[in-house]
mmCIF file of C-alpha atoms in Angstrom:
data_model
loop_
_atom_site.group_PDB
_atom_site.id
_atom_site.type_symbol
_atom_site.label_atom_id
_atom_site.label_comp_id
_atom_site.label_asym_id
_atom_site.label_seq_id
_atom_site.Cartn_x
_atom_site.Cartn_y
_atom_site.Cartn_z
ATOM 1 C CA VAL A 288 -24.992 -0.187 -17.091
ATOM 2 C CA ASN A 289 -25.902 3.482 -16.847
ATOM 3 C CA SER A 290 -27.938 2.824 -13.703
ATOM 4 C CA LEU A 291 -24.951 1.143 -12.075
ATOM 5 C CA TYR A 292 -22.581 3.867 -13.251
ATOM 6 C CA LEU A 293 -24.762 6.573 -11.702
ATOM 7 C CA HIS A 294 -25.490 4.697 -8.464
ATOM 8 C CA PRO A 295 -24.232 6.677 -5.432
ATOM 9 C CA ASN A 296 -22.368 3.641 -4.053
ATOM 10 C CA VAL A 297 -20.183 3.249 -7.133
ATOM 11 C CA ALA A 298 -17.822 6.154 -6.447
ATOM 12 C CA PRO A 299 -16.822 5.138 -2.879
ATOM 13 C CA PHE A 300 -16.764 1.431 -3.787
ATOM 14 C CA LEU A 301 -14.365 1.886 -6.701
ATOM 15 C CA SER A 302 -12.368 4.561 -4.894
ATOM 16 C CA ARG A 303 -11.646 2.320 -1.921
ATOM 17 C CA GLN A 304 -10.492 -0.586 -4.068
ATOM 18 C CA LEU A 305 -8.308 1.615 -6.271
ATOM 19 C CA ILE A 306 -6.728 3.136 -3.171
ATOM 20 C CA GLN A 307 -6.082 -0.368 -1.836
ATOM 21 C CA ARG A 308 -4.278 -1.327 -5.049
ATOM 22 C CA LEU A 309 -2.203 1.854 -5.268
ATOM 23 C CA THR A 310 -1.375 3.138 -1.794
ATOM 24 C CA THR A 311 -2.911 1.629 1.344
ATOM 25 C CA SER A 312 -5.075 -1.299 2.409
ATOM 26 C CA ASN A 313 -6.822 0.770 5.075
ATOM 27 C CA PRO A 314 -7.684 4.238 3.761
ATOM 28 C CA SER A 315 -9.485 6.609 6.097
ATOM 29 C CA ARG A 316 -13.078 7.579 5.397
ATOM 30 C CA GLY A 317 -11.873 11.067 4.480
ATOM 31 C CA TYR A 318 -9.399 9.694 1.929
ATOM 32 C CA ILE A 319 -12.139 7.612 0.304
ATOM 33 C CA ASP A 320 -14.537 10.565 0.306
ATOM 34 C CA ARG A 321 -12.016 12.868 -1.383
ATOM 35 C CA VAL A 322 -11.249 10.352 -4.113
ATOM 36 C CA ALA A 323 -14.954 9.534 -4.555
ATOM 37 C CA ALA A 324 -15.685 13.243 -4.997
ATOM 38 C CA THR A 325 -13.176 13.315 -7.857
ATOM 39 C CA PHE A 326 -14.877 10.295 -9.438
ATOM 40 C CA GLU A 327 -18.201 12.133 -9.265
ATOM 41 C CA ASP A 328 -16.732 15.359 -10.689
ATOM 42 C CA ASP A 329 -13.165 15.738 -11.948
ATOM 43 C CA GLY A 330 -13.390 19.506 -11.640
ATOM 44 C CA GLN A 331 -14.586 19.896 -15.210
ATOM 45 C CA GLY A 332 -18.025 18.387 -14.663
ATOM 46 C CA VAL A 333 -16.974 14.923 -15.883
ATOM 47 C CA ARG A 334 -17.994 11.833 -13.918
ATOM 48 C CA GLY A 335 -15.830 8.703 -13.957
ATOM 49 C CA ASN A 336 -12.577 10.267 -15.183
ATOM 50 C CA LEU A 337 -10.253 7.498 -13.972
ATOM 51 C CA GLY A 338 -7.117 9.455 -14.829
ATOM 52 C CA ALA A 339 -8.236 12.191 -12.453
ATOM 53 C CA VAL A 340 -9.182 9.570 -9.857
ATOM 54 C CA VAL A 341 -5.722 7.960 -9.921
ATOM 55 C CA LYS A 342 -4.101 11.392 -9.680
ATOM 56 C CA SER A 343 -6.303 12.170 -6.689
ATOM 57 C CA ILE A 344 -5.263 8.899 -5.010
ATOM 58 C CA LEU A 345 -1.541 9.446 -5.496
ATOM 59 C CA LEU A 346 -1.522 13.138 -4.582
ATOM 60 C CA ASP A 347 -3.849 12.959 -1.582
ATOM 61 C CA PRO A 348 -2.302 14.332 1.653
ATOM 62 C CA GLU A 349 -2.780 10.922 3.282
ATOM 63 C CA ALA A 350 -0.615 9.336 0.578
ATOM 64 C CA ARG A 351 2.022 12.082 0.540
ATOM 65 C CA ALA A 352 2.741 12.357 4.262
ATOM 66 C CA ALA A 353 6.484 12.524 4.997
ATOM 67 C CA ILE A 354 5.918 10.145 7.912
ATOM 68 C CA PRO A 355 3.099 7.702 7.031
ATOM 69 C CA ALA A 356 0.505 6.899 9.662
ATOM 70 C CA THR A 357 1.082 3.650 11.584
ATOM 71 C CA GLN A 358 -1.586 1.707 9.676
ATOM 72 C CA PHE A 359 -0.841 3.276 6.285
ATOM 73 C CA GLY A 360 0.588 1.041 3.569
ATOM 74 C CA LYS A 361 0.040 -2.263 1.830
ATOM 75 C CA LEU A 362 1.720 -5.580 1.218
ATOM 76 C CA ARG A 363 3.210 -5.699 -2.255
ATOM 77 C CA GLU A 364 1.866 -8.486 -4.413
ATOM 78 C CA PRO A 365 4.556 -11.069 -5.285
ATOM 79 C CA ILE A 366 4.494 -10.222 -8.990
ATOM 80 C CA LEU A 367 4.905 -6.508 -8.223
ATOM 81 C CA ARG A 368 7.837 -7.181 -5.935
ATOM 82 C CA LEU A 369 9.511 -9.085 -8.747
ATOM 83 C CA THR A 370 8.843 -6.405 -11.364
ATOM 84 C CA ALA A 371 10.137 -3.743 -8.939
ATOM 85 C CA VAL A 372 13.465 -5.578 -8.798
ATOM 86 C CA LEU A 373 13.552 -5.969 -12.585
ATOM 87 C CA ARG A 374 12.829 -2.270 -13.098
ATOM 88 C CA ALA A 375 15.403 -1.159 -10.536
ATOM 89 C CA PHE A 376 18.181 -2.900 -12.447
ATOM 90 C CA GLY A 377 17.113 -2.139 -15.996
ATOM 91 C CA VAL A 378 16.249 -5.707 -16.950
ATOM 92 C CA GLN A 379 15.290 -5.939 -20.614
ATOM 93 C CA ASN A 380 12.778 -8.270 -22.244
ATOM 94 C CA GLY A 381 13.954 -11.793 -22.917
ATOM 95 C CA ASN A 382 13.697 -13.294 -26.381
ATOM 96 C CA THR A 383 10.029 -14.066 -25.731
ATOM 97 C CA GLY A 384 9.353 -10.480 -24.658
ATOM 98 C CA THR A 385 8.095 -11.585 -21.259
ATOM 99 C CA ASN A 386 11.064 -11.295 -18.861
ATOM 100 C CA GLY A 387 10.371 -14.905 -17.994
ATOM 101 C CA LEU A 388 7.124 -13.995 -16.260
ATOM 102 C CA THR A 389 5.178 -16.911 -17.692
ATOM 103 C CA ALA A 390 3.731 -19.565 -15.367
ATOM 104 C CA THR A 391 4.590 -17.553 -12.249
ATOM 105 C CA GLU A 392 1.391 -18.806 -10.629
ATOM 106 C CA ARG A 393 3.261 -22.021 -9.786
ATOM 107 C CA THR A 394 5.596 -20.312 -7.333
ATOM 108 C CA LEU A 395 4.383 -16.736 -6.859
ATOM 109 C CA PHE A 396 0.699 -17.719 -6.943
ATOM 110 C CA GLN A 397 0.117 -14.905 -9.405
ATOM 111 C CA ALA A 398 0.505 -14.420 -13.131
ATOM 112 C CA PRO A 399 -0.378 -11.293 -15.122
ATOM 113 C CA LEU A 400 -4.049 -11.327 -16.139
ATOM 114 C CA ARG A 401 -4.530 -14.901 -14.902
ATOM 115 C CA ALA A 402 -6.536 -14.612 -11.695
ATOM 116 C CA ALA A 403 -8.595 -17.694 -10.973
ATOM 117 C CA SER A 404 -11.807 -15.647 -11.019
ATOM 118 C CA VAL A 405 -13.130 -12.192 -11.867
ATOM 119 C CA PHE A 406 -12.699 -11.349 -8.179
ATOM 120 C CA ASN A 407 -8.907 -11.075 -8.491
ATOM 121 C CA PHE A 408 -6.281 -13.095 -6.633
ATOM 122 C CA TYR A 409 -7.638 -11.976 -3.252
ATOM 123 C CA GLY A 410 -10.597 -10.126 -1.783
ATOM 124 C CA PRO A 411 -10.604 -6.472 -0.676
ATOM 125 C CA ASP A 412 -11.916 -7.351 2.790
ATOM 126 C CA TYR A 413 -9.501 -10.140 3.678
ATOM 127 C CA GLN A 414 -8.047 -9.864 7.186
ATOM 128 C CA GLN A 415 -4.894 -11.779 8.051
ATOM 129 C CA PRO A 416 -5.641 -13.753 11.240
ATOM 130 C CA GLY A 417 -3.762 -12.459 14.254
ATOM 131 C CA GLU A 418 -2.649 -8.894 14.917
ATOM 132 C CA ILE A 419 -4.116 -7.457 11.712
ATOM 133 C CA ALA A 420 -7.566 -8.972 12.197
ATOM 134 C CA ASP A 421 -7.502 -8.204 15.916
ATOM 135 C CA ALA A 422 -6.885 -4.542 15.082
ATOM 136 C CA GLY A 423 -9.855 -4.520 12.703
ATOM 137 C CA LEU A 424 -7.621 -3.858 9.687
ATOM 138 C CA TYR A 425 -7.738 -5.244 6.146
ATOM 139 C CA SER A 426 -4.847 -6.898 4.331
ATOM 140 C CA PRO A 427 -6.004 -8.122 0.890
ATOM 141 C CA GLU A 428 -2.642 -9.281 -0.450
ATOM 142 C CA PHE A 429 -2.045 -11.458 2.609
ATOM 143 C CA GLN A 430 -4.694 -13.815 1.261
ATOM 144 C CA ILE A 431 -2.018 -15.280 -1.029
ATOM 145 C CA MET A 432 0.843 -14.860 1.455
ATOM 146 C CA ASN A 433 1.201 -17.423 4.201
ATOM 147 C CA GLU A 434 3.922 -19.591 5.772
ATOM 148 C CA SER A 435 4.038 -21.851 2.724
ATOM 149 C CA THR A 436 3.854 -19.259 -0.068
ATOM 150 C CA PHE A 437 6.455 -17.077 1.662
ATOM 151 C CA ILE A 438 8.980 -19.909 1.279
ATOM 152 C CA THR A 439 8.104 -20.712 -2.338
ATOM 153 C CA THR A 440 8.128 -17.019 -3.259
ATOM 154 C CA SER A 441 11.499 -16.474 -1.577
ATOM 155 C CA ASP A 442 12.968 -19.476 -3.380
ATOM 156 C CA GLU A 443 11.622 -18.247 -6.724
ATOM 157 C CA PHE A 444 13.078 -14.780 -6.151
ATOM 158 C CA TRP A 445 16.453 -16.385 -5.447
ATOM 159 C CA ARG A 446 16.310 -18.383 -8.680
ATOM 160 C CA ARG A 447 15.363 -15.369 -10.765
ATOM 161 C CA ILE A 448 17.802 -12.943 -9.158
ATOM 162 C CA PHE A 449 20.700 -15.383 -9.496
ATOM 163 C CA SER A 450 19.765 -16.310 -13.063
ATOM 164 C CA GLY A 451 22.884 -15.696 -15.132
ATOM 165 C CA TYR A 452 25.308 -15.800 -12.224
ATOM 166 C CA ASN A 453 28.416 -17.846 -12.850
ATOM 167 C CA THR A 454 31.885 -18.042 -11.437
ATOM 168 C CA ASN A 455 35.057 -19.952 -12.132
ATOM 169 C CA SER A 456 35.441 -20.748 -8.451
ATOM 170 C CA ALA A 457 35.349 -24.485 -7.851
ATOM 171 C CA THR A 458 33.572 -23.944 -4.539
ATOM 172 C CA ALA A 459 30.746 -21.777 -5.872
ATOM 173 C CA THR A 460 27.555 -22.837 -7.548
ATOM 174 C CA SER A 461 27.182 -22.089 -11.233
ATOM 175 C CA PHE A 462 23.899 -20.991 -12.784
ATOM 176 C CA THR A 463 22.942 -20.994 -16.426
ATOM 177 C CA VAL A 464 20.719 -18.449 -18.097
ATOM 178 C CA PRO A 465 17.342 -19.780 -19.301
ATOM 179 C CA ASN A 466 17.002 -18.534 -22.873
ATOM 180 C CA THR A 467 13.544 -17.128 -22.185
ATOM 181 C CA THR A 468 14.492 -15.172 -19.062
ATOM 182 C CA ALA A 469 16.257 -11.828 -18.896
ATOM 183 C CA TYR A 470 18.540 -11.327 -15.907
ATOM 184 C CA LEU A 471 20.243 -8.543 -13.970
ATOM 185 C CA PRO A 472 22.694 -6.814 -16.335
ATOM 186 C CA SER A 473 26.395 -7.248 -15.522
ATOM 187 C CA ALA A 474 27.071 -3.572 -16.244
ATOM 188 C CA MET A 475 24.530 -2.509 -13.637
ATOM 189 C CA ILE A 476 25.984 -4.865 -11.020
ATOM 190 C CA ASP A 477 29.573 -3.855 -11.795
ATOM 191 C CA ALA A 478 28.660 -0.191 -11.269
ATOM 192 C CA ILE A 479 27.729 -0.838 -7.632
ATOM 193 C CA PRO A 480 30.523 0.026 -5.153
ATOM 194 C CA THR A 481 32.622 -2.811 -3.766
ATOM 195 C CA GLU A 482 33.144 -1.194 -0.345
ATOM 196 C CA HIS A 483 30.589 -2.863 1.890
ATOM 197 C CA ALA A 484 28.863 0.123 3.514
ATOM 198 C CA ALA A 485 28.684 1.889 0.142
ATOM 199 C CA LEU A 486 27.321 -1.264 -1.499
ATOM 200 C CA VAL A 487 24.496 -1.508 1.033
ATOM 201 C CA GLU A 488 23.696 2.186 0.609
ATOM 202 C CA ALA A 489 23.610 1.848 -3.190
ATOM 203 C CA LEU A 490 21.043 -0.957 -2.902
ATOM 204 C CA ASN A 491 19.151 1.046 -0.279
ATOM 205 C CA GLN A 492 18.735 3.884 -2.769
ATOM 206 C CA LYS A 493 17.898 1.613 -5.685
ATOM 207 C CA LEU A 494 15.405 -0.711 -3.973
ATOM 208 C CA LEU A 495 14.202 1.085 -0.829
ATOM 209 C CA TYR A 496 14.471 4.717 -1.972
ATOM 210 C CA GLY A 497 16.745 5.536 0.954
ATOM 211 C CA THR A 498 14.381 4.253 3.659
ATOM 212 C CA MET A 499 16.402 1.269 4.915
ATOM 213 C CA SER A 500 16.372 1.015 8.710
ATOM 214 C CA GLU A 501 19.646 1.170 10.621
ATOM 215 C CA THR A 502 18.929 -2.311 11.958
ATOM 216 C CA MET A 503 18.715 -3.785 8.463
ATOM 217 C CA ARG A 504 21.720 -1.788 7.274
ATOM 218 C CA GLY A 505 23.827 -3.058 10.170
ATOM 219 C CA LYS A 506 22.874 -6.692 9.564
ATOM 220 C CA LEU A 507 23.684 -6.513 5.847
ATOM 221 C CA VAL A 508 27.060 -4.852 6.404
ATOM 222 C CA ALA A 509 27.867 -7.428 9.100
ATOM 223 C CA LEU A 510 26.988 -10.230 6.662
ATOM 224 C CA LEU A 511 29.321 -8.794 4.040
ATOM 225 C CA ASN A 512 32.109 -8.334 6.556
ATOM 226 C CA GLY A 513 31.601 -11.822 7.965
ATOM 227 C CA GLY A 514 30.490 -14.919 6.097
ATOM 228 C CA MET A 515 30.518 -13.277 2.652
ATOM 229 C CA ALA A 516 33.826 -11.448 2.977
ATOM 230 C CA SER A 517 35.587 -13.723 0.474
ATOM 231 C CA ALA A 518 32.713 -13.959 -2.043
ATOM 232 C CA ASP A 519 33.046 -12.317 -5.452
ATOM 233 C CA HIS A 520 31.419 -8.930 -5.966
ATOM 234 C CA ARG A 521 28.522 -10.102 -8.125
ATOM 235 C CA ARG A 522 27.587 -12.802 -5.630
ATOM 236 C CA LYS A 523 27.593 -10.251 -2.800
ATOM 237 C CA VAL A 524 25.352 -7.906 -4.770
ATOM 238 C CA LEU A 525 22.904 -10.599 -5.852
ATOM 239 C CA SER A 526 22.712 -12.036 -2.333
ATOM 240 C CA LEU A 527 21.857 -8.638 -0.887
ATOM 241 C CA ILE A 528 19.303 -7.948 -3.609
ATOM 242 C CA HIS A 529 17.619 -11.233 -2.717
ATOM 243 C CA LEU A 530 17.645 -10.527 1.022
ATOM 244 C CA ILE A 531 16.196 -7.059 0.472
ATOM 245 C CA ALA A 532 13.568 -8.359 -1.973
ATOM 246 C CA ILE A 533 12.199 -10.846 0.573
ATOM 247 C CA SER A 534 12.463 -8.485 3.547
ATOM 248 C CA ALA A 535 9.516 -6.889 5.310
ATOM 249 C CA GLU A 536 10.905 -3.441 4.523
ATOM 250 C CA PHE A 537 10.724 -4.121 0.782
ATOM 251 C CA SER A 538 7.567 -6.214 0.872
ATOM 252 C CA VAL A 539 5.492 -3.574 2.666
ATOM 253 C CA GLN A 540 4.920 -0.452 0.572
ATOM 254 C CA GLN A 541 4.326 2.814 2.424
#
């Protein structure tokens, strides 16, 4: 174990994979070198200080650029997209303490601590066929995201986001709350503005940290003004949360 720990390849190997999990699938050689240097010496003569390594990854100039480089970023894993939505709206633990995150491998193809092998749910060198592979880039998380899993994941997000929604309208669908699944709190939803442009901006700040493109903003406002104009407020909010959660802008983290 000590021989492996001291091997010169360990620092760059671990640094690259930690960077891939935290910030970008395609870190530059300089980014990897800077993080590896921190692994080798945290500034206090300590090797392998993972707290210092993570800090180095998150505070590196490549990760903190106001305008990320074109190839900077990563696809969010399905389970992390779901937990991001739950966190954004203050979802509390269900009566099992799990937020209903059991057996998610059936639809999200991931479950916490339940990878099929010790090599995780995907490999660090996976390249999505097409533009990504042609550009010589890596896209690990795309190994569990394809035409089929995109549909099942989107459907599962819809079920979980709309869990607890109900209305007295005879024309609307009613949903019941599974007793093991927490859902988006009514108080949080009710606090979101009812005016359509303000509603979209509130969700932009809560889910996209203010980075929503004008194209996406325009389409969501048009949807609210058009086909959803007569829907109740909670249904409007939940529908937009779902659309944002399955969008490319939310799915790709930069």
